[in-house]
mmCIF file of C-alpha atoms in Angstrom:
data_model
loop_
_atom_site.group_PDB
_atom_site.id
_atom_site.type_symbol
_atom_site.label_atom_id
_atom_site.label_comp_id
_atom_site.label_asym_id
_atom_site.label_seq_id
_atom_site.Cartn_x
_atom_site.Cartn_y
_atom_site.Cartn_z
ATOM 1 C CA UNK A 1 16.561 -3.818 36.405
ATOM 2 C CA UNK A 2 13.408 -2.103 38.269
ATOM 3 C CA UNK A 3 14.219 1.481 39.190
ATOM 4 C CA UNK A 4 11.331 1.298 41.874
ATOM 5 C CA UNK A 5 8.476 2.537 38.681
ATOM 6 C CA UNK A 6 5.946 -0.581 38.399
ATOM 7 C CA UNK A 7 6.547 -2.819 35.540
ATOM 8 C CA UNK A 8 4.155 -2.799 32.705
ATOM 9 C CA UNK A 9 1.928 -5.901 32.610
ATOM 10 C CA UNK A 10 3.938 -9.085 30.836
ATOM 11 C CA UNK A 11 2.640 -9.404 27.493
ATOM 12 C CA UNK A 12 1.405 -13.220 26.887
ATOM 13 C CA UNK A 13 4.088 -15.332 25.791
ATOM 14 C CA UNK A 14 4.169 -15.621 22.102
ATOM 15 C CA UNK A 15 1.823 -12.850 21.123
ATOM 16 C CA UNK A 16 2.556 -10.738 18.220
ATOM 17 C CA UNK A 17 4.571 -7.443 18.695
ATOM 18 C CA UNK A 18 4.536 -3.481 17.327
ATOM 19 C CA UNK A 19 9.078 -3.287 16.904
ATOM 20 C CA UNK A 20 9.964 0.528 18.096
ATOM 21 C CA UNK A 21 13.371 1.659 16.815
ATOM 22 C CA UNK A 22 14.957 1.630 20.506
ATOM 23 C CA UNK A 23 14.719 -2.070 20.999
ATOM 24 C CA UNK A 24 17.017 -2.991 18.019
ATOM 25 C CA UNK A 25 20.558 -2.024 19.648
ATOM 26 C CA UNK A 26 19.951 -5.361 21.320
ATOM 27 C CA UNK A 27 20.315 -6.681 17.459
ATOM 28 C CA UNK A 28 21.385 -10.231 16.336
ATOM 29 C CA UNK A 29 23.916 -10.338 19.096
ATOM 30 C CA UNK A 30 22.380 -10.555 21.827
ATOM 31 C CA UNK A 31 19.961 -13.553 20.355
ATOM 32 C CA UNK A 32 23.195 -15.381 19.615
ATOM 33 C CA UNK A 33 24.949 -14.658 22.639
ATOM 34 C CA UNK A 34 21.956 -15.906 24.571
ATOM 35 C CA UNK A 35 21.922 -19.434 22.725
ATOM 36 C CA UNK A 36 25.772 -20.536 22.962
ATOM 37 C CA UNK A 37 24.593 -19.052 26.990
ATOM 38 C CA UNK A 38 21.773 -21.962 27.024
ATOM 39 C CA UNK A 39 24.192 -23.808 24.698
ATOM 40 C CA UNK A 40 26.921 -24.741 26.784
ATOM 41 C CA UNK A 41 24.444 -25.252 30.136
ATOM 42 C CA UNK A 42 22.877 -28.099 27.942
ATOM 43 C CA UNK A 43 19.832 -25.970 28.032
ATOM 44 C CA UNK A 44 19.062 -25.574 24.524
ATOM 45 C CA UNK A 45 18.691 -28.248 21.747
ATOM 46 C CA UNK A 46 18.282 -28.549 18.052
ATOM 47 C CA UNK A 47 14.252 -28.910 17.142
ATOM 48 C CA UNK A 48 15.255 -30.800 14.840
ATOM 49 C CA UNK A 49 17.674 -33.378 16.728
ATOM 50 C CA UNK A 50 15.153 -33.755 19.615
ATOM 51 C CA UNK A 51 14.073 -37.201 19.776
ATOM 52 C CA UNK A 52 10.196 -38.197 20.149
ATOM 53 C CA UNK A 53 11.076 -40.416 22.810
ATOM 54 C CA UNK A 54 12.519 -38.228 25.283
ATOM 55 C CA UNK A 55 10.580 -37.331 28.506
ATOM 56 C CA UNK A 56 9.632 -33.848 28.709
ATOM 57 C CA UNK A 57 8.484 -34.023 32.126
ATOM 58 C CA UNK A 58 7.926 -36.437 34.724
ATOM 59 C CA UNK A 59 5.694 -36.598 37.829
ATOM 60 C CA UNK A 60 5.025 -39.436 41.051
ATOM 61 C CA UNK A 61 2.577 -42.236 39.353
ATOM 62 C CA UNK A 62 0.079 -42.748 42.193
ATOM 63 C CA UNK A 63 -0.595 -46.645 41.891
ATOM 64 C CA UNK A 64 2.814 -47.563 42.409
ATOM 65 C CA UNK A 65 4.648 -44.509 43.909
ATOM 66 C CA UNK A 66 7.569 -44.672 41.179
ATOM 67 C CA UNK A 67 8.687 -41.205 39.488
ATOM 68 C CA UNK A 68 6.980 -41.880 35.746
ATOM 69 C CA UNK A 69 7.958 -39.852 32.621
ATOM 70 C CA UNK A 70 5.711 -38.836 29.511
ATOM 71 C CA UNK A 71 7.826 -38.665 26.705
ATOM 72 C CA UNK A 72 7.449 -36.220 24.013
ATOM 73 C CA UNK A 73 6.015 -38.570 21.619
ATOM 74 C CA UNK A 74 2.907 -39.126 24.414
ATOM 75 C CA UNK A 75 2.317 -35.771 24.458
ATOM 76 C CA UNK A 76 2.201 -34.932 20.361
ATOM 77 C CA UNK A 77 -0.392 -37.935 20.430
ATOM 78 C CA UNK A 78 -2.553 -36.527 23.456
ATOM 79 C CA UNK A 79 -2.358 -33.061 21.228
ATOM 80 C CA UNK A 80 -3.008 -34.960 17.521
ATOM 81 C CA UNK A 81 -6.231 -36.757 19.921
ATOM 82 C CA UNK A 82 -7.406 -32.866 21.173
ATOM 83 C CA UNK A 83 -6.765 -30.605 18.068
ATOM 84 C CA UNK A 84 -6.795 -33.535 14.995
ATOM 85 C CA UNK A 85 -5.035 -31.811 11.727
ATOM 86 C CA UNK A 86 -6.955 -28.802 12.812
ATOM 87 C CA UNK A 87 -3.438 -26.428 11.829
ATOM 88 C CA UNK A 88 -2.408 -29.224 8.883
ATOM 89 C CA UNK A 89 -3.664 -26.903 6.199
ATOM 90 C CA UNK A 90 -1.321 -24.038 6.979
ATOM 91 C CA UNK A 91 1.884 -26.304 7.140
ATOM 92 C CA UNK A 92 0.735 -27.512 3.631
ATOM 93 C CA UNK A 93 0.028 -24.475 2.532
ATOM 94 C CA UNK A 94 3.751 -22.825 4.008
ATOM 95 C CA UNK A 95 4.568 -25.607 1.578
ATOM 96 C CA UNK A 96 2.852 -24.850 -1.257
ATOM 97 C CA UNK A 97 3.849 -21.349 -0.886
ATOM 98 C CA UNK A 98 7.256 -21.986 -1.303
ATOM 99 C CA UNK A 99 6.887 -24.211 -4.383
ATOM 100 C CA UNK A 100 4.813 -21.088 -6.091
ATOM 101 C CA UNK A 101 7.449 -18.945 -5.426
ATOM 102 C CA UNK A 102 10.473 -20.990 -7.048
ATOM 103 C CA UNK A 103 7.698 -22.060 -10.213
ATOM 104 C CA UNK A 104 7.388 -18.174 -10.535
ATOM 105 C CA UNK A 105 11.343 -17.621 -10.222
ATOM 106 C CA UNK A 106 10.883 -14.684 -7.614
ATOM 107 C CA UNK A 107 13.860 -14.405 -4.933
ATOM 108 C CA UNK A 108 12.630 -14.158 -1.619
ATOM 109 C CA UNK A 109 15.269 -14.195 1.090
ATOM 110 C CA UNK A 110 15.136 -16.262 3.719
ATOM 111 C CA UNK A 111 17.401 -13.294 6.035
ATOM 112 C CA UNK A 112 14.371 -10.828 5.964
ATOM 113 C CA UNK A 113 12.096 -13.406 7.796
ATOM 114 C CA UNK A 114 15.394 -13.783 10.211
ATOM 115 C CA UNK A 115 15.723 -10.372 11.018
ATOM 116 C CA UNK A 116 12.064 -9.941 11.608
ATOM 117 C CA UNK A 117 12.470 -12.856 14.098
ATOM 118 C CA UNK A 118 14.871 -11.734 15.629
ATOM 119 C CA UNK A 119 13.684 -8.021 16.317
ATOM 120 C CA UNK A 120 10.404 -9.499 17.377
ATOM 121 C CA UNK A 121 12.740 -11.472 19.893
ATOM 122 C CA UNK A 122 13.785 -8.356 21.347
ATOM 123 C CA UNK A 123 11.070 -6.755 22.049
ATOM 124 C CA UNK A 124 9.799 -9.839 23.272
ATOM 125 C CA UNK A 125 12.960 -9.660 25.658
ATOM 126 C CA UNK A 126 12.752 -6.208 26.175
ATOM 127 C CA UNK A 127 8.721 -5.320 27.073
ATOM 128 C CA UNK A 128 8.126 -9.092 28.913
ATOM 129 C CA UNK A 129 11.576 -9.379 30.851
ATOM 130 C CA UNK A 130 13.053 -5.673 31.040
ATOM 131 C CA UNK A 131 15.848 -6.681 28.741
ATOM 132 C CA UNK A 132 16.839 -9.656 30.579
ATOM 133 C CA UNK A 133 17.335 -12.418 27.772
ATOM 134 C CA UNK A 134 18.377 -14.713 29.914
ATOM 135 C CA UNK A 135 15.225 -14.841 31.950
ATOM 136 C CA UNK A 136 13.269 -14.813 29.117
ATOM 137 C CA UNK A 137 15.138 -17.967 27.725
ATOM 138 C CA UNK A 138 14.435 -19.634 31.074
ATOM 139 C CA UNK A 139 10.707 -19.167 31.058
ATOM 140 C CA UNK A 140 10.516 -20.619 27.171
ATOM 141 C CA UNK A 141 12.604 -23.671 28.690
ATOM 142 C CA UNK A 142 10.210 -24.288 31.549
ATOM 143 C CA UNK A 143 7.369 -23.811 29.344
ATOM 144 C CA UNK A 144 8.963 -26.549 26.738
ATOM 145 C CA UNK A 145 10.396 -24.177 24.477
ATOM 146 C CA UNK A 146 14.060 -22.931 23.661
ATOM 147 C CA UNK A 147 14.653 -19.556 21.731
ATOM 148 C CA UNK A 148 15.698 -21.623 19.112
ATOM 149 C CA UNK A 149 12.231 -23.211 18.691
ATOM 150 C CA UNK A 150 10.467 -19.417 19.355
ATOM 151 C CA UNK A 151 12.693 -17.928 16.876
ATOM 152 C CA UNK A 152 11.451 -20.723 14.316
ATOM 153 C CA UNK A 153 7.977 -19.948 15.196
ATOM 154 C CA UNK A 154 8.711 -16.330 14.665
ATOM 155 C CA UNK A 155 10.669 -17.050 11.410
ATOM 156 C CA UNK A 156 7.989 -19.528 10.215
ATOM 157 C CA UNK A 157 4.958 -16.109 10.315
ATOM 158 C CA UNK A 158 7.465 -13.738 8.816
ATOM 159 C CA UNK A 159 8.320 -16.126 5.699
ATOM 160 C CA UNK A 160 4.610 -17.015 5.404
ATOM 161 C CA UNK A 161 3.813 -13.115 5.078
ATOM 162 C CA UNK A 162 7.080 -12.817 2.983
ATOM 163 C CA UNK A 163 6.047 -15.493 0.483
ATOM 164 C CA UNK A 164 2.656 -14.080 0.600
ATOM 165 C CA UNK A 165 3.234 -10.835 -0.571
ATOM 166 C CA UNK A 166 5.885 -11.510 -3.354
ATOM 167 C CA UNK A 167 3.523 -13.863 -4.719
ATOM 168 C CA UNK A 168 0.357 -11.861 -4.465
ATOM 169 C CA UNK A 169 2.505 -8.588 -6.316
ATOM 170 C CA UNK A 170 4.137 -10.721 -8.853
ATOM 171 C CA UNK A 171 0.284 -12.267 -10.032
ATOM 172 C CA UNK A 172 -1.044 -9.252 -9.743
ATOM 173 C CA UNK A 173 -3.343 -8.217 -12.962
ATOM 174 C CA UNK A 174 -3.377 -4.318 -12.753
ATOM 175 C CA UNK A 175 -6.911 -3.883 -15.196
ATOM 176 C CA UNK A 176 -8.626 -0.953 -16.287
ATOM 177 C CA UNK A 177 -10.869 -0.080 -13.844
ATOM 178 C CA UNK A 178 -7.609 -0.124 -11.343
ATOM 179 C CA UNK A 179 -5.951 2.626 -13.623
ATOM 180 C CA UNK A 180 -8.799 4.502 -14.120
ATOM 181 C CA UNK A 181 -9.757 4.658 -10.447
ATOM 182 C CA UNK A 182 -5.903 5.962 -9.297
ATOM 183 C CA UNK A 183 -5.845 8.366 -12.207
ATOM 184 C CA UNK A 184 -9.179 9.701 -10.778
ATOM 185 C CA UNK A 185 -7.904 9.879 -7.498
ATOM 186 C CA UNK A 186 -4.249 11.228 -8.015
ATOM 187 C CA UNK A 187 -4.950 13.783 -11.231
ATOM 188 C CA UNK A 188 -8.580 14.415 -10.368
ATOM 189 C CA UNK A 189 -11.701 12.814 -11.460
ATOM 190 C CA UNK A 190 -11.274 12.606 -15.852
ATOM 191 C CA UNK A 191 -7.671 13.845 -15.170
ATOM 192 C CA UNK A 192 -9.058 17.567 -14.018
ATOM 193 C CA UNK A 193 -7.494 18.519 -10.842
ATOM 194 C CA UNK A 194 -8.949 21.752 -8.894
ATOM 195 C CA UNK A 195 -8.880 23.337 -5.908
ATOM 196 C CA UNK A 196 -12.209 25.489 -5.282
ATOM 197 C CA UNK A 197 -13.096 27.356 -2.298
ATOM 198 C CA UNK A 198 -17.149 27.894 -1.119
ATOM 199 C CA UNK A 199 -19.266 30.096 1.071
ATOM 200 C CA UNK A 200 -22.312 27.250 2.083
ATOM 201 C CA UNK A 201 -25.247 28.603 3.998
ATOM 202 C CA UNK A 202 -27.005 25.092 5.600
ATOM 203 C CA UNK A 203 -31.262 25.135 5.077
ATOM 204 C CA UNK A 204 -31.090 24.029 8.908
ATOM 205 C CA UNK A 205 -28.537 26.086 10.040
ATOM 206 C CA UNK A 206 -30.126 29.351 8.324
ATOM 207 C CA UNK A 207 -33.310 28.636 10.003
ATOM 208 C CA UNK A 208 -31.933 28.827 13.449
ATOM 209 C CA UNK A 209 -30.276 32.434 12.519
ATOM 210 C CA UNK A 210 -33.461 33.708 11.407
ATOM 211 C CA UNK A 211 -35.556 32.481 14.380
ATOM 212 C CA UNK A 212 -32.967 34.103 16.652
ATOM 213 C CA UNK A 213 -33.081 37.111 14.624
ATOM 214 C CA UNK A 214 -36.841 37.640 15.412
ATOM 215 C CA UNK A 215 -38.821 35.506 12.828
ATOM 216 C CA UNK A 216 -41.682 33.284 13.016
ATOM 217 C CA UNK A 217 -41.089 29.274 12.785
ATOM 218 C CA UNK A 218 -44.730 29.003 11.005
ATOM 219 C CA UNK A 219 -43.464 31.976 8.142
ATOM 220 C CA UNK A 220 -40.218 29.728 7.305
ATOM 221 C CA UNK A 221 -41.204 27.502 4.823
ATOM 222 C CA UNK A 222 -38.674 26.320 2.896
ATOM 223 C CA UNK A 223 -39.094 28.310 -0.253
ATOM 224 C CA UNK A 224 -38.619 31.131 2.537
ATOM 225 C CA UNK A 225 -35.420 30.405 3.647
ATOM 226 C CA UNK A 226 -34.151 29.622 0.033
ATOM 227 C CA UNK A 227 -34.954 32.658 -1.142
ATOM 228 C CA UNK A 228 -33.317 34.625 1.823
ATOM 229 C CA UNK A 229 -30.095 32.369 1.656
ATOM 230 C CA UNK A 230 -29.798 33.304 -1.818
ATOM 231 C CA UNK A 231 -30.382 36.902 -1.106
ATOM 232 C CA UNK A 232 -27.359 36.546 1.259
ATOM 233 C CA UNK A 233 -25.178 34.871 -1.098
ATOM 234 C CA UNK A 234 -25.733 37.802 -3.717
ATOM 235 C CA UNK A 235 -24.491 40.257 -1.167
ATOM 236 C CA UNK A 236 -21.548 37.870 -0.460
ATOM 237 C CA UNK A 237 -20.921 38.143 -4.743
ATOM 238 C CA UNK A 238 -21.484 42.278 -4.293
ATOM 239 C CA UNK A 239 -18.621 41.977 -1.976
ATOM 240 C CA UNK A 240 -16.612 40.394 -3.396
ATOM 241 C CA UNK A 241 -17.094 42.232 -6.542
ATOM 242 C CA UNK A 242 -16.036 45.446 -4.588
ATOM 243 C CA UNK A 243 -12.781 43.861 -3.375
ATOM 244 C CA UNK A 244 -13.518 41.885 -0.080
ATOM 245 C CA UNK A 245 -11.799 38.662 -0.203
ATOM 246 C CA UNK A 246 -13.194 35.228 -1.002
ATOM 247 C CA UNK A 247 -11.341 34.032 2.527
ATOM 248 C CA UNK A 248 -12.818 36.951 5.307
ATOM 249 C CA UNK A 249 -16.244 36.523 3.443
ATOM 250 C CA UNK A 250 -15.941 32.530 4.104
ATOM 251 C CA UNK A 251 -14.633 32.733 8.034
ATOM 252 C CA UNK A 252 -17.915 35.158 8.230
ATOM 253 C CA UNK A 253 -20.411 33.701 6.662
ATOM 254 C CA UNK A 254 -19.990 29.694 5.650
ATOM 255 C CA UNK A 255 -21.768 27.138 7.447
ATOM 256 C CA UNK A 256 -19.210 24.724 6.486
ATOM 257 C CA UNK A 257 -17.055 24.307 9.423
ATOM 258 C CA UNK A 258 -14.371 21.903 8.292
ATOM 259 C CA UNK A 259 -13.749 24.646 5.359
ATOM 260 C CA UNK A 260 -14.322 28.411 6.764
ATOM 261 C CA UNK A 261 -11.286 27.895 8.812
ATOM 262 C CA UNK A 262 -9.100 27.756 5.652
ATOM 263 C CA UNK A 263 -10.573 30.793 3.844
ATOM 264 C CA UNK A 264 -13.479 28.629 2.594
ATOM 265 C CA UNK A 265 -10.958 25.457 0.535
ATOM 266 C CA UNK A 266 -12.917 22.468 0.335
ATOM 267 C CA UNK A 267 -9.608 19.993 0.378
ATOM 268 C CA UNK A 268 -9.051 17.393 -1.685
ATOM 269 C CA UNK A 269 -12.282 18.693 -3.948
ATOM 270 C CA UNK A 270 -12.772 15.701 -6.319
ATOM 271 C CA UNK A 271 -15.983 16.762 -7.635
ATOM 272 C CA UNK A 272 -17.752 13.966 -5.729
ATOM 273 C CA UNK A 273 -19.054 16.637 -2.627
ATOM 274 C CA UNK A 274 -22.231 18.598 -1.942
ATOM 275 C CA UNK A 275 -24.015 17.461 -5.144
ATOM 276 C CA UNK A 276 -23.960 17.094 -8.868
ATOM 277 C CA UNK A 277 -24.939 20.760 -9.386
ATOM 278 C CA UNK A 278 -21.965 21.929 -7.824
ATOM 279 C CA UNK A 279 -19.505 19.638 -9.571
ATOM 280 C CA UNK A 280 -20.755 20.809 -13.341
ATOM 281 C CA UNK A 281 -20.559 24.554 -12.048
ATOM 282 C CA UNK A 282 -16.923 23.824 -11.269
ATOM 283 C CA UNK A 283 -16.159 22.005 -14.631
ATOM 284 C CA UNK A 284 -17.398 24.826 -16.431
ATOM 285 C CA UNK A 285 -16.432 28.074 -14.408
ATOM 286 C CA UNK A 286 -13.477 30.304 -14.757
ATOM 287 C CA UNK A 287 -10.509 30.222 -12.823
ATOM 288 C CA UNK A 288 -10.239 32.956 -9.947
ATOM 289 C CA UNK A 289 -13.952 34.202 -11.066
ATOM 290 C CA UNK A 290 -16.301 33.576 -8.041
ATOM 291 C CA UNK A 291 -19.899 32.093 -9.472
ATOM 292 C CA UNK A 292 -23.491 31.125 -7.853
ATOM 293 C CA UNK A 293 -25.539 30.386 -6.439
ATOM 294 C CA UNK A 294 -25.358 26.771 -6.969
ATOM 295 C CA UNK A 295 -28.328 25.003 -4.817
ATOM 296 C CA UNK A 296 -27.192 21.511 -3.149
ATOM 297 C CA UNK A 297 -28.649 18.957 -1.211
ATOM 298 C CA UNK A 298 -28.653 20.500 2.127
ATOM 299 C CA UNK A 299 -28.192 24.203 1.027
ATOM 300 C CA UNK A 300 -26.873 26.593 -1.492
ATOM 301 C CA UNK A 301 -22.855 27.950 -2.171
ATOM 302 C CA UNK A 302 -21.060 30.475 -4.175
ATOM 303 C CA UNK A 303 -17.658 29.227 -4.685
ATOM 304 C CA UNK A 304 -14.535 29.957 -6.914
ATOM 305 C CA UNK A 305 -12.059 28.086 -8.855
ATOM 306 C CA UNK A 306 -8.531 28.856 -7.431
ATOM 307 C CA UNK A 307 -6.540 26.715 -10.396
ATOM 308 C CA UNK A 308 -7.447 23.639 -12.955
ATOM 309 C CA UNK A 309 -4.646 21.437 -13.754
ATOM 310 C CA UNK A 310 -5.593 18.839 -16.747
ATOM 311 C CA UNK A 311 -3.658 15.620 -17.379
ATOM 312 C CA UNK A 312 -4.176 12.907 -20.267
ATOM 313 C CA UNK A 313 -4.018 9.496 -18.982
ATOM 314 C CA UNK A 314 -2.031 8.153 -21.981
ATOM 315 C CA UNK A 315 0.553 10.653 -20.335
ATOM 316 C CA UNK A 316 0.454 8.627 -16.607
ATOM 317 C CA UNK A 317 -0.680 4.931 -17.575
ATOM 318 C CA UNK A 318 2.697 3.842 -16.897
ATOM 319 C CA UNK A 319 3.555 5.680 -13.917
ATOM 320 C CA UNK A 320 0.236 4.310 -12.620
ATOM 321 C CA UNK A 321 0.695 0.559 -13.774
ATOM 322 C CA UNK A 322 4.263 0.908 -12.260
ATOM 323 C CA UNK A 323 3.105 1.883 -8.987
ATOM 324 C CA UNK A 324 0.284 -0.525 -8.737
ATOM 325 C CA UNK A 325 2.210 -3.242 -9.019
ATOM 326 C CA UNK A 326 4.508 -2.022 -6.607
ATOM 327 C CA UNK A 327 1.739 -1.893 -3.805
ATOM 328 C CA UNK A 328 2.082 -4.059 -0.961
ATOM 329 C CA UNK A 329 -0.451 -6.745 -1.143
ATOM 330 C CA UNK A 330 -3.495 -6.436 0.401
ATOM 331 C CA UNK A 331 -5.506 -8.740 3.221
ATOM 332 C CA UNK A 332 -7.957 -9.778 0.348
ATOM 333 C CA UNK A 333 -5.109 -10.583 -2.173
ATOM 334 C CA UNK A 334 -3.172 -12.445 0.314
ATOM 335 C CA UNK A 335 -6.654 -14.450 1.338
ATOM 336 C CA UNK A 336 -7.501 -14.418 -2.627
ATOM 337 C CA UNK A 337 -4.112 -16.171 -2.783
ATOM 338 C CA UNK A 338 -4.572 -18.877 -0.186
ATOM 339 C CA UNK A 339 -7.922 -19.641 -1.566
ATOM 340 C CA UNK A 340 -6.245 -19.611 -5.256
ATOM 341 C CA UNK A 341 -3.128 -22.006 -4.169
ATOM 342 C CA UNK A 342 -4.951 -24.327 -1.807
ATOM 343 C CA UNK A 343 -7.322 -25.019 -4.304
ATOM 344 C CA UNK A 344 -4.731 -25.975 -6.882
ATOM 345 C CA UNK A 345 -2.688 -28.414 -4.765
ATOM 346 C CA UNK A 346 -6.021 -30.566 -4.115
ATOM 347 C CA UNK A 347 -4.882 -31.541 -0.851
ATOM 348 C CA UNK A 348 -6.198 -35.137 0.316
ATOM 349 C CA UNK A 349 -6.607 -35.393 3.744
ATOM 350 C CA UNK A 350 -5.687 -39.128 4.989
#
């Protein structure tokens, strides 16, 4: 129903679709009330029971003036003559797919490609039509379609991705360098987690301050500015040594926007930032005892160690393994997999 707002722009028919929470109280029901609606008008027919011979449409032949038909059989030959077996290699490989999945003995219901089907349905319904089913049955009719054949179309993607993913998670070789790289990443590089916090004066930035502050550009070589960012950074340590706190000193004085605002915490700190030198400092300082200067690639920091958690892989490697393989699959498994299956089946084309 239009309230008098403008209607969004129609989405194109059969185009793929984001499913927001609202549109499911439509649910199964209304999909099934809408067929036995298109049902009993003789609207809607079994894909499977429609006959190749049929005429799909028919039109005024202009030799002889009579009303012609082209049958549905005409029309899959004028599309075999355009497209060729351009899209045969997915239907075998839907196919194949299926056959991997019953060798492997995983259970993949068919109702979870049904629901998606039928929630992409709805929104289909709901964003193209306003809700009005009907209408949107009436446009797949004219088009060729019936909601029966969309929903198999719908259904066909879902169990493809499905099958896919089962398959791709159930193969799935979790090696080494997997483990290693999520232990490094969860527990922190070699299984040392910290959180550090930095005051980092920029060679750059530090230049600018000084030439507003009165100084020659010619005098600032950059031994010059080292040596007066370190001379700052030792004050910062004198401070902090008299009781200032690591957090007011940081807001003042870091150059490091993305970190001053949180006292100076460099988040998620995995040791891989502002340069090797900084990285061994931190392996080897003392927790809560600020340290530097450290010199870096594109200036200098003092920083501190806030708390060092250590954890042994031996005491993770199964959580880790466990959780890997429980990862949805990924675009370049799923393609992996397709490459992997297709190959295998050696298909012939004839």
């Amino acid at each position: 129903m239009n309230n008098g707002t403008p209607s969004a722009p129609r989405p194109p028919l059969g185009g793929s679709f984001f499913l927001p929470a609202a549109v499911r109280r439509t649910g199964a029901g209304l999909v099934l009330a809408v067929l036995a609606s298109f049902a009993v008008r003789g609207g809607i027919q079994d894909p499977a029971a429609d006959p190749a011979g049929r005429a799909i449409t028919h039109f005024v032949h202009p030799q002889t003036g009579d009303r012609a038909a082209l049958t549905l059989a005409e029309y899959q030959a004028y599309l075999f003559e355009l497209y060729g077996k351009g899209d045969l290699g997915n239907l075998v490989y839907r196919r194949v797919l299926e056959g991997e999945a019953i060798r492997l003995a995983l259970s993949v219901p068919r109702a979870a490609a049904d629901d998606t089907a039928r929630a992409e349905w709805d929104l289909f319904v709901e964003m193209r039509f306003g809700g009005d089913a009907e209408a949107a049955a009436a446009e797949l009719i004219e088009r060729g379609f019936t909601v029966q054949h969309y929903l198999a179309r719908l259904t066909g993607t879902a169990r493809q991705a499905q099958l896919e993913d089962a398959i791709a998670r159930a193969t799935r070789v979790v090696g080494e360098d997997n483990i290693a790289a999520r232990f490094d990443a969860e527990y922190g590089k070699g299984g040392e987690r910290v959180e550090v916090r930095h005051v980092f004066l920029n060679r750059a930035r530090m230049q600018q301050d000084l030439v507003r502050a009165g100084r020659k550009p010619d005098e600032l070589t950059s031994q010059v500015i080292d040596r007066e960012i370190e001379a700052l950074l030792r004050e910062c340590l004198v401070e902090l040594e008299a009781g200032a706190t690591f957090d007011e000193i940081a807001e003042r004085t870091s150059h490091d926007l993305a970190s001053k605002a949180r006292g100076g915490l460099i988040e998620g700190y995995n040791y891989d930032r502002f340069g090797d030198d900084l990285a061994s400092a931190v392996r080897t300082a003392a927790v809560e005892q600020p340290f530097g200067p450290i010199r870096g690639p594109a200036g200098w920091h003092i920083a501190r160690v806030d708390s060092r958690v250590l954890t042994q892989l031996d005491d993770v490697r199964a959580a880790i393994i466990a959780a890997l393989e429980q990862e949805p699959s990924s675009p370049m498994e799923r393609g992996a997999l397709q490459t992997r299956l297709m190959a295998a089946a050696a298909r012939e084309d004839t």
